[in-house]
């Protein structure tokens, strides 16, 4: 256990079949960078001090491309849904941690939105928000 942390668990394991591409969906570029990096940046700017990417399809490419970004990776070998994806990160999360689950294919997510959600969550003393 690492103690109290605020963690972004970013779901990035999907195949993205509608993209009609061999490139993992979250690696498609938006404004010159992979869309998942927009999510990572927003999470960090919001104050989340750790980012865990749940990878699956194309994981080698994701891990190689993002190796120097200070991310932690967990693997979802079979895509069995969002809950199952989150379960893959369970071993990295302490009971006292605050966890924000984000989708890696939401490049328009803003740090201000995430920060407001965190502040609301803390202010309410909520277990889940």
CSV table of C-alpha atoms in Angstrom, one decimal:
chain,number,residue,atom,x,y,z
A,1,UNK,CA,0.0,0.0,0.0
A,2,UNK,CA,1.2,3.4,-0.9
A,3,UNK,CA,-1.0,5.5,1.4
A,4,UNK,CA,-3.5,8.2,0.6
A,5,UNK,CA,-3.5,9.1,-3.1
A,6,UNK,CA,-5.7,10.6,-5.7
A,7,UNK,CA,-5.5,8.3,-8.7
A,8,UNK,CA,-6.9,8.5,-12.2
A,9,UNK,CA,-7.7,5.1,-13.6
A,10,UNK,CA,-7.9,5.6,-17.4
A,11,UNK,CA,-9.6,3.0,-19.4
A,12,UNK,CA,-7.7,2.4,-22.6
A,13,UNK,CA,-8.1,-1.3,-23.4
A,14,UNK,CA,-10.8,-1.2,-26.1
A,15,UNK,CA,-10.3,-2.2,-29.7
A,16,UNK,CA,-12.1,0.8,-31.2
A,17,UNK,CA,-13.5,-1.3,-34.0
A,18,UNK,CA,-15.6,1.6,-35.3
A,19,UNK,CA,-12.3,3.5,-36.0
A,20,UNK,CA,-11.6,1.0,-38.8
A,21,UNK,CA,-7.9,1.0,-37.9
A,22,UNK,CA,-5.2,-1.2,-36.4
A,23,UNK,CA,-4.1,1.6,-34.2
A,24,UNK,CA,-5.5,1.4,-30.7
A,25,UNK,CA,-8.4,3.9,-30.4
A,26,UNK,CA,-6.9,6.0,-27.7
A,27,UNK,CA,-3.7,6.4,-29.8
A,28,UNK,CA,-5.5,8.3,-32.6
A,29,UNK,CA,-4.2,11.8,-32.6
A,30,UNK,CA,-6.3,14.8,-31.7
A,31,UNK,CA,-4.6,18.2,-32.0
A,32,UNK,CA,-1.3,16.5,-32.7
A,33,UNK,CA,-1.2,14.1,-29.8
A,34,UNK,CA,-2.8,10.7,-28.9
A,35,UNK,CA,-6.2,11.4,-27.4
A,36,UNK,CA,-5.3,9.4,-24.2
A,37,UNK,CA,-2.6,12.0,-23.5
A,38,UNK,CA,-5.2,14.8,-23.4
A,39,UNK,CA,-7.0,12.8,-20.6
A,40,UNK,CA,-3.7,12.2,-18.7
A,41,UNK,CA,-2.9,15.9,-18.9
A,42,UNK,CA,-6.3,16.9,-17.7
A,43,UNK,CA,-6.1,14.5,-14.8
A,44,UNK,CA,-2.7,15.7,-13.7
A,45,UNK,CA,-3.7,19.4,-14.0
A,46,UNK,CA,-6.7,18.6,-11.8
A,47,UNK,CA,-4.3,17.4,-9.1
A,48,UNK,CA,-4.6,13.6,-9.5
A,49,UNK,CA,-1.1,12.5,-8.4
A,50,UNK,CA,-1.1,9.1,-10.1
A,51,UNK,CA,-2.3,7.8,-13.4
A,52,UNK,CA,-3.0,4.1,-14.1
A,53,UNK,CA,-3.8,3.1,-17.7
A,54,UNK,CA,-5.8,-0.1,-18.2
A,55,UNK,CA,-4.5,-1.4,-21.5
A,56,UNK,CA,-5.5,-4.4,-23.6
A,57,UNK,CA,-5.8,-4.2,-27.4
A,58,UNK,CA,-2.5,-2.8,-28.8
A,59,UNK,CA,-1.0,-2.7,-25.3
A,60,UNK,CA,2.6,-3.0,-26.5
A,61,UNK,CA,2.2,0.0,-28.7
A,62,UNK,CA,0.6,2.0,-25.9
A,63,UNK,CA,3.2,1.0,-23.3
A,64,UNK,CA,6.1,1.8,-25.8
A,65,UNK,CA,4.6,5.1,-26.9
A,66,UNK,CA,3.8,6.3,-23.4
A,67,UNK,CA,6.7,4.7,-21.4
A,68,UNK,CA,8.3,8.0,-20.5
A,69,UNK,CA,5.1,9.7,-19.2
A,70,UNK,CA,5.2,8.5,-15.6
A,71,UNK,CA,2.2,6.2,-16.0
A,72,UNK,CA,1.4,2.9,-14.4
A,73,UNK,CA,0.0,0.1,-16.6
A,74,UNK,CA,-2.3,-2.8,-15.9
A,75,UNK,CA,-3.5,-5.3,-18.5
A,76,UNK,CA,-7.1,-6.3,-19.2
A,77,UNK,CA,-6.5,-9.4,-21.4
A,78,UNK,CA,-10.1,-9.9,-22.2
A,79,UNK,CA,-12.4,-6.9,-22.6
A,80,UNK,CA,-15.2,-7.9,-20.2
A,81,UNK,CA,-16.6,-4.5,-19.5
A,82,UNK,CA,-15.9,-1.3,-17.6
A,83,UNK,CA,-16.2,-2.9,-14.1
A,84,UNK,CA,-13.8,-5.7,-15.1
A,85,UNK,CA,-11.4,-3.1,-16.5
A,86,UNK,CA,-11.4,-1.2,-13.2
A,87,UNK,CA,-10.8,-4.5,-11.3
A,88,UNK,CA,-7.5,-4.8,-13.1
A,89,UNK,CA,-6.2,-1.7,-11.3
A,90,UNK,CA,-7.4,-2.9,-7.9
A,91,UNK,CA,-4.0,-4.1,-6.7
A,92,UNK,CA,-2.6,-0.6,-7.1
A,93,UNK,CA,-5.3,1.1,-5.1
A,94,UNK,CA,-5.4,1.4,-1.3
A,95,UNK,CA,-8.8,1.6,0.5
A,96,UNK,CA,-8.1,5.2,1.5
A,97,UNK,CA,-7.3,6.3,-2.0
A,98,UNK,CA,-9.6,8.6,-4.1
A,99,UNK,CA,-10.1,7.1,-7.5
A,100,UNK,CA,-11.4,8.9,-10.6
A,101,UNK,CA,-12.3,6.5,-13.4
A,102,UNK,CA,-11.8,8.2,-16.8
A,103,UNK,CA,-12.2,7.0,-20.4
A,104,UNK,CA,-9.1,7.3,-22.5
A,105,UNK,CA,-11.1,8.4,-25.6
A,106,UNK,CA,-12.4,11.7,-24.2
A,107,UNK,CA,-9.8,14.2,-25.3
A,108,UNK,CA,-12.1,17.2,-24.7
A,109,UNK,CA,-12.1,16.6,-20.9
A,110,UNK,CA,-11.0,19.7,-19.1
A,111,UNK,CA,-8.9,19.8,-15.9
A,112,UNK,CA,-11.3,22.4,-14.5
A,113,UNK,CA,-14.2,20.0,-14.8
A,114,UNK,CA,-12.3,17.3,-13.0
A,115,UNK,CA,-11.1,19.6,-10.3
A,116,UNK,CA,-14.6,20.8,-9.7
A,117,UNK,CA,-15.7,17.2,-9.4
A,118,UNK,CA,-12.9,16.4,-6.9
A,119,UNK,CA,-13.7,19.4,-4.8
A,120,UNK,CA,-17.4,18.5,-4.7
A,121,UNK,CA,-16.5,14.9,-3.8
A,122,UNK,CA,-14.2,16.1,-1.0
A,123,UNK,CA,-16.6,18.7,0.2
A,124,UNK,CA,-19.4,16.1,0.6
A,125,UNK,CA,-17.2,13.6,2.3
A,126,UNK,CA,-18.6,11.2,-0.2
A,127,UNK,CA,-17.7,7.5,-0.7
A,128,UNK,CA,-18.6,7.7,-4.3
A,129,UNK,CA,-19.5,10.6,-6.6
